[in-house]
Amino acid sequence: EVQLVESGGGSVQPGGSLRLSCVVSGSTFSSAYMGWFRQAPGKEREGVATIDRAYGGTDLADSVKGRFTISLDNAKNAVYLQMNGLTPEDTAMYYCAAGSRAAWVVADLSRVEHWGQGTQVTVSS
């Protein structure tokens, strides 16, 4: 069974930084892309960032470009989201996910093969 376990969420003041981590366990894991979604109260879940596990290519949502960075450590089966310049609008539950690129670029959540349980990020003064 494949499991995605996130860590690194928390509360931070505007302008602060957080680093989310997601570690995958399970010998059958073969998803081509990993990344992050987020969901704020009353809003739909949206793709934030994704990375190609084979070639390292990335896609980021326009709202986080220049502030967030996604990276991968295949040896550890882990993906990271470095979040800088956080604003209250970044407050949400952040979910690690694995699947095909379409899950992020065309917001087709049916293309997500595995979900993490989520980690809360709160940005407030």
mmCIF file with all atom_site columns, C-alpha atoms in Angstrom, residues 12-124:
data_model
loop_
_atom_site.group_PDB
_atom_site.id
_atom_site.type_symbol
_atom_site.label_atom_id
_atom_site.label_alt_id
_atom_site.label_comp_id
_atom_site.label_asym_id
_atom_site.label_entity_id
_atom_site.label_seq_id
_atom_site.pdbx_PDB_ins_code
_atom_site.Cartn_x
_atom_site.Cartn_y
_atom_site.Cartn_z
_atom_site.occupancy
_atom_site.B_iso_or_equiv
_atom_site.pdbx_formal_charge
_atom_site.auth_seq_id
_atom_site.auth_comp_id
_atom_site.auth_asym_id
_atom_site.auth_atom_id
_atom_site.pdbx_PDB_model_num
ATOM 1   C CA . VAL A 1 12  ? 3.700   31.890 10.524  1.00 0.00 ? 12  VAL A CA 1
ATOM 2   C CA . GLN A 1 13  ? 3.481   35.646 10.199  1.00 0.00 ? 13  GLN A CA 1
ATOM 3   C CA . PRO A 1 14  ? 3.064   37.319 6.821   1.00 0.00 ? 14  PRO A CA 1
ATOM 4   C CA . GLY A 1 15  ? 6.357   37.398 4.981   1.00 0.00 ? 15  GLY A CA 1
ATOM 5   C CA . GLY A 1 16  ? 7.564   34.272 6.736   1.00 0.00 ? 16  GLY A CA 1
ATOM 6   C CA . SER A 1 17  ? 8.644   30.929 5.365   1.00 0.00 ? 17  SER A CA 1
ATOM 7   C CA . LEU A 1 18  ? 7.755   27.284 5.799   1.00 0.00 ? 18  LEU A CA 1
ATOM 8   C CA . ARG A 1 19  ? 9.045   24.091 4.246   1.00 0.00 ? 19  ARG A CA 1
ATOM 9   C CA . LEU A 1 20  ? 6.667   21.216 3.697   1.00 0.00 ? 20  LEU A CA 1
ATOM 10  C CA . SER A 1 21  ? 7.918   17.667 3.303   1.00 0.00 ? 21  SER A CA 1
ATOM 11  C CA . CYS A 1 22  ? 6.194   14.596 1.943   1.00 0.00 ? 22  CYS A CA 1
ATOM 12  C CA . VAL A 1 23  ? 7.644   11.109 2.182   1.00 0.00 ? 23  VAL A CA 1
ATOM 13  C CA . VAL A 1 24  ? 6.251   8.199  0.215   1.00 0.00 ? 24  VAL A CA 1
ATOM 14  C CA . SER A 1 25  ? 6.227   4.629  1.447   1.00 0.00 ? 25  SER A CA 1
ATOM 15  C CA . GLY A 1 26  ? 5.177   1.511  -0.422  1.00 0.00 ? 26  GLY A CA 1
ATOM 16  C CA . SER A 1 27  ? 7.041   -0.666 -2.863  1.00 0.00 ? 27  SER A CA 1
ATOM 17  C CA . THR A 1 28  ? 4.444   -0.275 -5.624  1.00 0.00 ? 28  THR A CA 1
ATOM 18  C CA . PHE A 1 29  ? 4.774   3.498  -5.961  1.00 0.00 ? 29  PHE A CA 1
ATOM 19  C CA . SER A 1 30  ? 5.179   4.457  -9.601  1.00 0.00 ? 30  SER A CA 1
ATOM 20  C CA . SER A 1 31  ? 3.435   7.771  -10.130 1.00 0.00 ? 31  SER A CA 1
ATOM 21  C CA . ALA A 1 32  ? 5.114   10.002 -12.684 1.00 0.00 ? 32  ALA A CA 1
ATOM 22  C CA . TYR A 1 33  ? 4.465   13.300 -10.901 1.00 0.00 ? 33  TYR A CA 1
ATOM 23  C CA . MET A 1 34  ? 4.383   14.433 -7.311  1.00 0.00 ? 34  MET A CA 1
ATOM 24  C CA . GLY A 1 35  ? 3.360   17.729 -5.884  1.00 0.00 ? 35  GLY A CA 1
ATOM 25  C CA . TRP A 1 36  ? 1.071   19.777 -3.718  1.00 0.00 ? 36  TRP A CA 1
ATOM 26  C CA . PHE A 1 37  ? -2.498  20.927 -3.649  1.00 0.00 ? 37  PHE A CA 1
ATOM 27  C CA . ARG A 1 38  ? -4.128  23.244 -1.168  1.00 0.00 ? 38  ARG A CA 1
ATOM 28  C CA . GLN A 1 39  ? -7.649  23.910 -0.033  1.00 0.00 ? 39  GLN A CA 1
ATOM 29  C CA . ALA A 1 40  ? -8.816  26.929 1.906   1.00 0.00 ? 40  ALA A CA 1
ATOM 30  C CA . PRO A 1 41  ? -12.141 26.926 3.783   1.00 0.00 ? 41  PRO A CA 1
ATOM 31  C CA . GLY A 1 42  ? -15.026 27.340 1.380   1.00 0.00 ? 42  GLY A CA 1
ATOM 32  C CA . LYS A 1 43  ? -12.822 27.032 -1.693  1.00 0.00 ? 43  LYS A CA 1
ATOM 33  C CA . GLU A 1 44  ? -12.029 24.281 -4.142  1.00 0.00 ? 44  GLU A CA 1
ATOM 34  C CA . ARG A 1 45  ? -8.842  22.303 -3.903  1.00 0.00 ? 45  ARG A CA 1
ATOM 35  C CA . GLU A 1 46  ? -6.244  23.831 -6.210  1.00 0.00 ? 46  GLU A CA 1
ATOM 36  C CA . GLY A 1 47  ? -2.934  22.679 -7.563  1.00 0.00 ? 47  GLY A CA 1
ATOM 37  C CA . VAL A 1 48  ? 0.056   24.562 -6.208  1.00 0.00 ? 48  VAL A CA 1
ATOM 38  C CA . ALA A 1 49  ? 3.119   22.845 -7.632  1.00 0.00 ? 49  ALA A CA 1
ATOM 39  C CA . THR A 1 50  ? 4.156   19.635 -9.292  1.00 0.00 ? 50  THR A CA 1
ATOM 40  C CA . ILE A 1 51  ? 7.418   18.018 -10.310 1.00 0.00 ? 51  ILE A CA 1
ATOM 41  C CA . ASP A 1 52  ? 8.297   15.305 -12.796 1.00 0.00 ? 52  ASP A CA 1
ATOM 42  C CA . ARG A 1 53  ? 9.953   12.473 -10.906 1.00 0.00 ? 53  ARG A CA 1
ATOM 43  C CA . ALA A 1 54  ? 12.045  11.384 -13.866 1.00 0.00 ? 54  ALA A CA 1
ATOM 44  C CA . TYR A 1 55  ? 13.275  14.690 -15.310 1.00 0.00 ? 55  TYR A CA 1
ATOM 45  C CA . GLY A 1 56  ? 12.651  17.252 -12.596 1.00 0.00 ? 56  GLY A CA 1
ATOM 46  C CA . GLY A 1 57  ? 10.521  19.598 -14.649 1.00 0.00 ? 57  GLY A CA 1
ATOM 47  C CA . THR A 1 58  ? 8.186   21.726 -12.549 1.00 0.00 ? 58  THR A CA 1
ATOM 48  C CA . ASP A 1 59  ? 4.891   23.562 -12.850 1.00 0.00 ? 59  ASP A CA 1
ATOM 49  C CA . LEU A 1 60  ? 3.769   26.167 -10.337 1.00 0.00 ? 60  LEU A CA 1
ATOM 50  C CA . ALA A 1 61  ? 0.505   28.017 -9.977  1.00 0.00 ? 61  ALA A CA 1
ATOM 51  C CA . ASP A 1 62  ? 0.733   31.665 -10.999 1.00 0.00 ? 62  ASP A CA 1
ATOM 52  C CA . SER A 1 63  ? -0.207  32.727 -7.481  1.00 0.00 ? 63  SER A CA 1
ATOM 53  C CA . VAL A 1 64  ? 2.945   31.171 -6.006  1.00 0.00 ? 64  VAL A CA 1
ATOM 54  C CA . LYS A 1 65  ? 5.524   31.714 -8.742  1.00 0.00 ? 65  LYS A CA 1
ATOM 55  C CA . GLY A 1 66  ? 8.566   33.523 -7.438  1.00 0.00 ? 66  GLY A CA 1
ATOM 56  C CA . ARG A 1 67  ? 7.711   32.594 -3.853  1.00 0.00 ? 67  ARG A CA 1
ATOM 57  C CA . PHE A 1 68  ? 7.375   28.788 -3.723  1.00 0.00 ? 68  PHE A CA 1
ATOM 58  C CA . THR A 1 69  ? 9.853   26.176 -4.890  1.00 0.00 ? 69  THR A CA 1
ATOM 59  C CA . ILE A 1 70  ? 9.220   22.474 -5.313  1.00 0.00 ? 70  ILE A CA 1
ATOM 60  C CA . SER A 1 71  ? 12.019  19.942 -5.163  1.00 0.00 ? 71  SER A CA 1
ATOM 61  C CA . LEU A 1 72  ? 12.472  16.200 -5.165  1.00 0.00 ? 72  LEU A CA 1
ATOM 62  C CA . ASP A 1 73  ? 14.737  13.633 -3.565  1.00 0.00 ? 73  ASP A CA 1
ATOM 63  C CA . ASN A 1 74  ? 14.145  10.379 -5.390  1.00 0.00 ? 74  ASN A CA 1
ATOM 64  C CA . ALA A 1 75  ? 16.561  8.506  -3.156  1.00 0.00 ? 75  ALA A CA 1
ATOM 65  C CA . LYS A 1 76  ? 14.296  9.302  -0.221  1.00 0.00 ? 76  LYS A CA 1
ATOM 66  C CA . ASN A 1 77  ? 11.049  9.162  -2.194  1.00 0.00 ? 77  ASN A CA 1
ATOM 67  C CA . ALA A 1 78  ? 10.363  12.643 -0.898  1.00 0.00 ? 78  ALA A CA 1
ATOM 68  C CA . VAL A 1 79  ? 9.067   15.913 -2.292  1.00 0.00 ? 79  VAL A CA 1
ATOM 69  C CA . TYR A 1 80  ? 9.435   19.316 -0.670  1.00 0.00 ? 80  TYR A CA 1
ATOM 70  C CA . LEU A 1 81  ? 7.692   22.653 -0.956  1.00 0.00 ? 81  LEU A CA 1
ATOM 71  C CA . GLN A 1 82  ? 9.698   25.671 0.151   1.00 0.00 ? 82  GLN A CA 1
ATOM 72  C CA . MET A 1 83  ? 7.304   28.538 0.747   1.00 0.00 ? 83  MET A CA 1
ATOM 73  C CA . ASN A 1 84  ? 8.689   32.044 1.112   1.00 0.00 ? 84  ASN A CA 1
ATOM 74  C CA . GLY A 1 85  ? 6.954   35.390 1.289   1.00 0.00 ? 85  GLY A CA 1
ATOM 75  C CA . LEU A 1 86  ? 3.821   33.837 2.739   1.00 0.00 ? 86  LEU A CA 1
ATOM 76  C CA . THR A 1 87  ? 0.644   35.886 2.797   1.00 0.00 ? 87  THR A CA 1
ATOM 77  C CA . PRO A 1 88  ? -2.707  35.305 4.522   1.00 0.00 ? 88  PRO A CA 1
ATOM 78  C CA . GLU A 1 89  ? -4.045  34.166 1.136   1.00 0.00 ? 89  GLU A CA 1
ATOM 79  C CA . ASP A 1 90  ? -1.730  31.153 1.400   1.00 0.00 ? 90  ASP A CA 1
ATOM 80  C CA . THR A 1 91  ? -3.609  29.919 4.465   1.00 0.00 ? 91  THR A CA 1
ATOM 81  C CA . ALA A 1 92  ? -4.982  26.470 3.637   1.00 0.00 ? 92  ALA A CA 1
ATOM 82  C CA . MET A 1 93  ? -4.680  22.769 4.184   1.00 0.00 ? 93  MET A CA 1
ATOM 83  C CA . TYR A 1 94  ? -1.846  21.550 1.996   1.00 0.00 ? 94  TYR A CA 1
ATOM 84  C CA . TYR A 1 95  ? -2.003  18.073 0.529   1.00 0.00 ? 95  TYR A CA 1
ATOM 85  C CA . CYS A 1 96  ? 0.798   16.059 -0.951  1.00 0.00 ? 96  CYS A CA 1
ATOM 86  C CA . ALA A 1 97  ? -0.286  14.136 -4.018  1.00 0.00 ? 97  ALA A CA 1
ATOM 87  C CA . ALA A 1 98  ? 1.037   11.833 -6.703  1.00 0.00 ? 98  ALA A CA 1
ATOM 88  C CA . GLY A 1 99  ? -0.356  11.087 -10.117 1.00 0.00 ? 99  GLY A CA 1
ATOM 89  C CA . SER A 1 100 ? -0.204  12.431 -13.658 1.00 0.00 ? 100 SER A CA 1
ATOM 90  C CA . ARG A 1 101 ? 0.598   15.993 -14.679 1.00 0.00 ? 101 ARG A CA 1
ATOM 91  C CA . ALA A 1 102 ? -2.985  16.610 -15.781 1.00 0.00 ? 102 ALA A CA 1
ATOM 92  C CA . ALA A 1 103 ? -4.025  16.604 -12.151 1.00 0.00 ? 103 ALA A CA 1
ATOM 93  C CA . TRP A 1 104 ? -2.271  19.928 -11.765 1.00 0.00 ? 104 TRP A CA 1
ATOM 94  C CA . VAL A 1 105 ? -2.207  21.645 -15.145 1.00 0.00 ? 105 VAL A CA 1
ATOM 95  C CA . VAL A 1 106 ? -5.855  21.037 -16.058 1.00 0.00 ? 106 VAL A CA 1
ATOM 96  C CA . ALA A 1 107 ? -7.125  20.611 -12.491 1.00 0.00 ? 107 ALA A CA 1
ATOM 97  C CA . ASP A 1 108 ? -8.341  17.082 -13.139 1.00 0.00 ? 108 ASP A CA 1
ATOM 98  C CA . LEU A 1 109 ? -8.266  15.676 -9.622  1.00 0.00 ? 109 LEU A CA 1
ATOM 99  C CA . SER A 1 110 ? -9.332  12.259 -10.894 1.00 0.00 ? 110 SER A CA 1
ATOM 100 C CA . ARG A 1 111 ? -5.766  11.937 -12.190 1.00 0.00 ? 111 ARG A CA 1
ATOM 101 C CA . VAL A 1 112 ? -4.389  11.957 -8.626  1.00 0.00 ? 112 VAL A CA 1
ATOM 102 C CA . GLU A 1 113 ? -3.449  8.417  -7.714  1.00 0.00 ? 113 GLU A CA 1
ATOM 103 C CA . HIS A 1 114 ? -2.435  8.980  -4.101  1.00 0.00 ? 114 HIS A CA 1
ATOM 104 C CA . TRP A 1 115 ? -3.215  11.657 -1.499  1.00 0.00 ? 115 TRP A CA 1
ATOM 105 C CA . GLY A 1 116 ? -1.572  12.550 1.757   1.00 0.00 ? 116 GLY A CA 1
ATOM 106 C CA . GLN A 1 117 ? -3.605  13.379 4.833   1.00 0.00 ? 117 GLN A CA 1
ATOM 107 C CA . GLY A 1 118 ? -2.853  17.094 4.692   1.00 0.00 ? 118 GLY A CA 1
ATOM 108 C CA . THR A 1 119 ? -0.943  19.586 6.791   1.00 0.00 ? 119 THR A CA 1
ATOM 109 C CA . GLN A 1 120 ? -2.307  22.968 7.870   1.00 0.00 ? 120 GLN A CA 1
ATOM 110 C CA . VAL A 1 121 ? -0.564  26.208 6.959   1.00 0.00 ? 121 VAL A CA 1
ATOM 111 C CA . THR A 1 122 ? -1.811  29.362 8.661   1.00 0.00 ? 122 THR A CA 1
ATOM 112 C CA . VAL A 1 123 ? -0.463  32.801 7.856   1.00 0.00 ? 123 VAL A CA 1
ATOM 113 C CA . SER A 1 124 ? -1.587  35.594 10.140  1.00 0.00 ? 124 SER A CA 1
#
